[in-house]
mmCIF file with all atom_site columns, C-alpha atoms in Angstrom:
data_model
loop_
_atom_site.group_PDB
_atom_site.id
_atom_site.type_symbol
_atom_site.label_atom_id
_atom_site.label_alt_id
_atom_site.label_comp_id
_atom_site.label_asym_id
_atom_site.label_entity_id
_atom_site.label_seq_id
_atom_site.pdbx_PDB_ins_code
_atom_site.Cartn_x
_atom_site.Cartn_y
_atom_site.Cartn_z
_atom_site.occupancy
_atom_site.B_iso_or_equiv
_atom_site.pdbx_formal_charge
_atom_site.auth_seq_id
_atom_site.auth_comp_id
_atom_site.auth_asym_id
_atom_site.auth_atom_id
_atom_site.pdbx_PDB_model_num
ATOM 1  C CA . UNK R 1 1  ? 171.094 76.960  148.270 1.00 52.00 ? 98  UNK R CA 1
ATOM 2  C CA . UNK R 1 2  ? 169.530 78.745  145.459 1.00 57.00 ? 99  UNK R CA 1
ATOM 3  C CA . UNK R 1 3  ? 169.976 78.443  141.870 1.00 61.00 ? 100 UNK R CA 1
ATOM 4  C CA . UNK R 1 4  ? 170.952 80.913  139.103 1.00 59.00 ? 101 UNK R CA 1
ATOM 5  C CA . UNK R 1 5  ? 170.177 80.840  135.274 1.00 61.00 ? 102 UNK R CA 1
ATOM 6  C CA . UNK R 1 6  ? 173.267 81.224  132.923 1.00 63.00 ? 103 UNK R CA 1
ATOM 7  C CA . UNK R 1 7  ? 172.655 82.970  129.589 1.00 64.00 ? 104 UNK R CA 1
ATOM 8  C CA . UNK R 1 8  ? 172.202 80.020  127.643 1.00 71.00 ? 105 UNK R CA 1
ATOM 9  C CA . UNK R 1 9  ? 168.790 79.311  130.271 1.00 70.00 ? 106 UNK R CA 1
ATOM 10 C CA . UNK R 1 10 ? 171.004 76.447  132.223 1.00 72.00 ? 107 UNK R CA 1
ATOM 11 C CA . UNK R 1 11 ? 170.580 76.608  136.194 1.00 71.00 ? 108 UNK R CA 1
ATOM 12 C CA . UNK R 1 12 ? 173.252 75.819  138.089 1.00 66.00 ? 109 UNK R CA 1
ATOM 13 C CA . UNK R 1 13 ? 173.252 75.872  142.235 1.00 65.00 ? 110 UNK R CA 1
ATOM 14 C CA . UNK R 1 14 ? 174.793 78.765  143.833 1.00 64.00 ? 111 UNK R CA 1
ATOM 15 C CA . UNK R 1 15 ? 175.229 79.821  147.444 1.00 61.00 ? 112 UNK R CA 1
ATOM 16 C CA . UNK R 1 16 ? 173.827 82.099  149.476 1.00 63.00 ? 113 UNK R CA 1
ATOM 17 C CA . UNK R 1 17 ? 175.472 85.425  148.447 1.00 69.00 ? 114 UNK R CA 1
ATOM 18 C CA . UNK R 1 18 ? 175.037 87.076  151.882 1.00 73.00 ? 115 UNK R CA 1
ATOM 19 C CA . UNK R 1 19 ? 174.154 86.271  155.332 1.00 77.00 ? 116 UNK R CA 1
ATOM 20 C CA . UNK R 1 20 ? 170.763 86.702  156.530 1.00 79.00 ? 117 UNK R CA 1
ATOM 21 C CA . UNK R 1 21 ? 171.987 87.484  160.260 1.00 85.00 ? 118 UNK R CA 1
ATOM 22 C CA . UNK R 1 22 ? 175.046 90.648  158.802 1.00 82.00 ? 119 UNK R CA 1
ATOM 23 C CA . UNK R 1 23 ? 174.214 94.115  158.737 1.00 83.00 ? 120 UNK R CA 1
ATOM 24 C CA . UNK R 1 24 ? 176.035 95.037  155.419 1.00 80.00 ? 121 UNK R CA 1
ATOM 25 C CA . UNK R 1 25 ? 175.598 98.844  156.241 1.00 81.00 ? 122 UNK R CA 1
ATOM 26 C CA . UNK R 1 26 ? 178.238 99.652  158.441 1.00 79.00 ? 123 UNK R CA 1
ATOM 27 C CA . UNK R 1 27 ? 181.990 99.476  158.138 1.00 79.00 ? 124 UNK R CA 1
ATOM 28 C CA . UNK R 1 28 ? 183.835 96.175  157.994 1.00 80.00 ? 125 UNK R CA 1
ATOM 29 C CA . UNK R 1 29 ? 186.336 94.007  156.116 1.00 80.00 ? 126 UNK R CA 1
ATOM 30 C CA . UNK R 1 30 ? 184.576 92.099  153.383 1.00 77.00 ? 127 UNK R CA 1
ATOM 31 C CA . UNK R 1 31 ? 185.769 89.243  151.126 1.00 78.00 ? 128 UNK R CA 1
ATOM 32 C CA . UNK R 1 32 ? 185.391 89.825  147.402 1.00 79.00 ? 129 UNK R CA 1
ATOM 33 C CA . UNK R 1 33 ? 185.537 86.498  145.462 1.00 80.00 ? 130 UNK R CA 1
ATOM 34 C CA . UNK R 1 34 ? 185.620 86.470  141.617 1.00 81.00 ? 131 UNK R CA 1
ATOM 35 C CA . UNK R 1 35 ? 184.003 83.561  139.955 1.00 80.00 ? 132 UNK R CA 1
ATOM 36 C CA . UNK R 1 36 ? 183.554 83.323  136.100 1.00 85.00 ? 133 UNK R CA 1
ATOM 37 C CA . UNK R 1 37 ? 181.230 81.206  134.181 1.00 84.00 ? 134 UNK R CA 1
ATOM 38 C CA . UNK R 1 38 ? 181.406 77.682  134.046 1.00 85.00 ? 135 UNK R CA 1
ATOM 39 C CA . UNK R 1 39 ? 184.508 78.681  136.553 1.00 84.00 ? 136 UNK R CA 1
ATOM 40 C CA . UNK R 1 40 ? 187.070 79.138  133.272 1.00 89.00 ? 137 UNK R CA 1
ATOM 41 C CA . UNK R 1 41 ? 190.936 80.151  134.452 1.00 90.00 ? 138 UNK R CA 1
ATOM 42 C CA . UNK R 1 42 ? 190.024 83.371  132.589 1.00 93.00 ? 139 UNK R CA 1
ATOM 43 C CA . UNK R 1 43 ? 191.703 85.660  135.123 1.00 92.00 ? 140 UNK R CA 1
ATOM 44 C CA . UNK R 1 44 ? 195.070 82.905  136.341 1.00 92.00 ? 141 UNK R CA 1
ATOM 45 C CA . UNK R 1 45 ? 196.255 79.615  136.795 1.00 90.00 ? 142 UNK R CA 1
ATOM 46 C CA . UNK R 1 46 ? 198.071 77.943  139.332 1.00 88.00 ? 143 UNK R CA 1
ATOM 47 C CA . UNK R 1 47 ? 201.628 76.975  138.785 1.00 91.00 ? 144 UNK R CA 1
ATOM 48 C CA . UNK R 1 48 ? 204.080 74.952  140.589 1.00 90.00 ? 145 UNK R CA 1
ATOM 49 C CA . UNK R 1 49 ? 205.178 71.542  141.190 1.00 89.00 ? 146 UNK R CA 1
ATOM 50 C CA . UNK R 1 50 ? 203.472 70.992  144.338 1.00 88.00 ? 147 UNK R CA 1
ATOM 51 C CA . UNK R 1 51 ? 200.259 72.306  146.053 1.00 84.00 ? 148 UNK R CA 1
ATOM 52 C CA . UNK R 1 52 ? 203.109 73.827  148.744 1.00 87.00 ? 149 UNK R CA 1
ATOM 53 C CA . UNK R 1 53 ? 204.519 75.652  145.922 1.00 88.00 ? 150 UNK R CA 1
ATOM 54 C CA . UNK R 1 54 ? 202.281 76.611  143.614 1.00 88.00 ? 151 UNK R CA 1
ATOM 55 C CA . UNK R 1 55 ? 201.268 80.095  142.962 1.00 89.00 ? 152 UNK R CA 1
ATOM 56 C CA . UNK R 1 56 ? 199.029 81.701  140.578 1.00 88.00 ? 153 UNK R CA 1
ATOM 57 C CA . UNK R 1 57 ? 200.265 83.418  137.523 1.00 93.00 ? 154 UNK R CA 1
ATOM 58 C CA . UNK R 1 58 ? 197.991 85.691  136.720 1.00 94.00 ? 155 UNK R CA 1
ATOM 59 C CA . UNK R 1 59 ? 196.494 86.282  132.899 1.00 95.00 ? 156 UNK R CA 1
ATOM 60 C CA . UNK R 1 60 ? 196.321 89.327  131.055 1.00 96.00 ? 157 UNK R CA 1
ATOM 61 C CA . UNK R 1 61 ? 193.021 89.692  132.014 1.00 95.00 ? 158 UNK R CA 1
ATOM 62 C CA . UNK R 1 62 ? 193.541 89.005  135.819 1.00 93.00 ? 159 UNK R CA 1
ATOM 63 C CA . UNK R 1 63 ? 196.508 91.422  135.746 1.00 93.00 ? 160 UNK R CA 1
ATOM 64 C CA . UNK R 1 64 ? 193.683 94.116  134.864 1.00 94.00 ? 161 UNK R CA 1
ATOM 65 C CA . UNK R 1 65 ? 191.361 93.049  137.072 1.00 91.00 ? 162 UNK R CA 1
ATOM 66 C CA . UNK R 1 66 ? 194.250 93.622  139.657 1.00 89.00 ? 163 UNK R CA 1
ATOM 67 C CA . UNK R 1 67 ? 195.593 96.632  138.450 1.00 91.00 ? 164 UNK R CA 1
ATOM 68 C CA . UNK R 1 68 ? 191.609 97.631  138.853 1.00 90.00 ? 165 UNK R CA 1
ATOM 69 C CA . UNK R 1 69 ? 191.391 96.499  142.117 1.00 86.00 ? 166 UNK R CA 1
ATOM 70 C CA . UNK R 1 70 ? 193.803 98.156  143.394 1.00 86.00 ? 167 UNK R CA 1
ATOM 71 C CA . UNK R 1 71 ? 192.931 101.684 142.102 1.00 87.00 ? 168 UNK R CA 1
ATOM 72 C CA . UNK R 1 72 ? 189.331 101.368 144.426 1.00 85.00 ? 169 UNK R CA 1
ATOM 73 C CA . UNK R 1 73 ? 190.672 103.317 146.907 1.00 82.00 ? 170 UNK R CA 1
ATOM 74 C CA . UNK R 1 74 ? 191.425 106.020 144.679 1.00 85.00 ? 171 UNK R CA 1
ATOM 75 C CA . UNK R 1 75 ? 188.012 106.015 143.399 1.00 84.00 ? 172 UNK R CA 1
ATOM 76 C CA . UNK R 1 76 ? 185.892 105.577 146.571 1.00 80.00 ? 173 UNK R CA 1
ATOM 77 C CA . UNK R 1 77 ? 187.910 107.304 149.397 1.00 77.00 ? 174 UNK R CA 1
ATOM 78 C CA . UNK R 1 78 ? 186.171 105.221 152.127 1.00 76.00 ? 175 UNK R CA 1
ATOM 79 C CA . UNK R 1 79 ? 187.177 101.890 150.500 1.00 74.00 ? 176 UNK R CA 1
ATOM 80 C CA . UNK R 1 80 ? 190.880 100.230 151.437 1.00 71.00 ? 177 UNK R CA 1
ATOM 81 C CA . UNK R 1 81 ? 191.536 97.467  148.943 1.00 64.00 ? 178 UNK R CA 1
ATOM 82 C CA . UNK R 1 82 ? 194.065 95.175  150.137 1.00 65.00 ? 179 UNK R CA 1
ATOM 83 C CA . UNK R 1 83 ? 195.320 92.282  148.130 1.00 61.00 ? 180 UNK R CA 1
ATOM 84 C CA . UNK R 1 84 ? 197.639 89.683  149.278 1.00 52.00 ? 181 UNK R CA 1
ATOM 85 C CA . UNK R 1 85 ? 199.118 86.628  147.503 1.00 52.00 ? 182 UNK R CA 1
ATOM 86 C CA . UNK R 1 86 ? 198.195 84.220  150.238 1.00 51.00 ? 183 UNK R CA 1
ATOM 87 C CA . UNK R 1 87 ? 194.216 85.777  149.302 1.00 54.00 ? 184 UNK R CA 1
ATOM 88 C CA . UNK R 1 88 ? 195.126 85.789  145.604 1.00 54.00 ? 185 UNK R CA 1
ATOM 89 C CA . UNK R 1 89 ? 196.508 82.171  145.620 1.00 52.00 ? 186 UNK R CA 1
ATOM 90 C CA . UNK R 1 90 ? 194.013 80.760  147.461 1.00 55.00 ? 187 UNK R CA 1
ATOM 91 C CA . UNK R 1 91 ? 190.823 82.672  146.013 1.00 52.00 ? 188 UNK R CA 1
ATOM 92 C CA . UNK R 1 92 ? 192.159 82.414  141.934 1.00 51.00 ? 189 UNK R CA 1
ATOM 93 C CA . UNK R 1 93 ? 192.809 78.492  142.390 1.00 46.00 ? 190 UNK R CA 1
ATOM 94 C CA . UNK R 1 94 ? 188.743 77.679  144.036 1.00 45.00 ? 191 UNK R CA 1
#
């Protein structure tokens, strides 16, 4: 684990970003995880009365990150964004 300065000069831990073992220069199917400082619900928060049921309701701000996210693939031709609420659920709520 590494660690990573936040604007205000604070480290904090963070992961490994990549794997030392992947060759990132040929096609494949990549996860793309958003995390925002200090991990604020800036872009959704979960709903529901159960963990079976909840789902994420996304924020103004998440709905343009999706709406973003979803024109990739009419940007960069080679790129295939897929989105699905199991990944949005699950990913949104970390």
């Amino acid at each position: 684990m590494t660690s990573h300065s936040l604007r205000d000069g604070r480290k904090v831990p963070q992961m490994h970003q990549r794997s030392i073992h992947h060759d990132y220069h040929g096609r494949g199917i990549y996860l793309v995880t958003l995390c925002t400082e200090g991990r604020q619900p800036l872009l959704g928060r979960l709903v529901g009365d159960s963990p079976d049921e909840a789902v994420v309701e996304p924020t103004a701000l998440g709905y343009e990150v999706l709406r973003c996210w979803e024109q990739i693939p009419a940007i960069q031709r080679e790129l295939a964004a897929k989105r699905t609420r199991q990944s949005l659920d699950n990913n949104i709520s970390s």
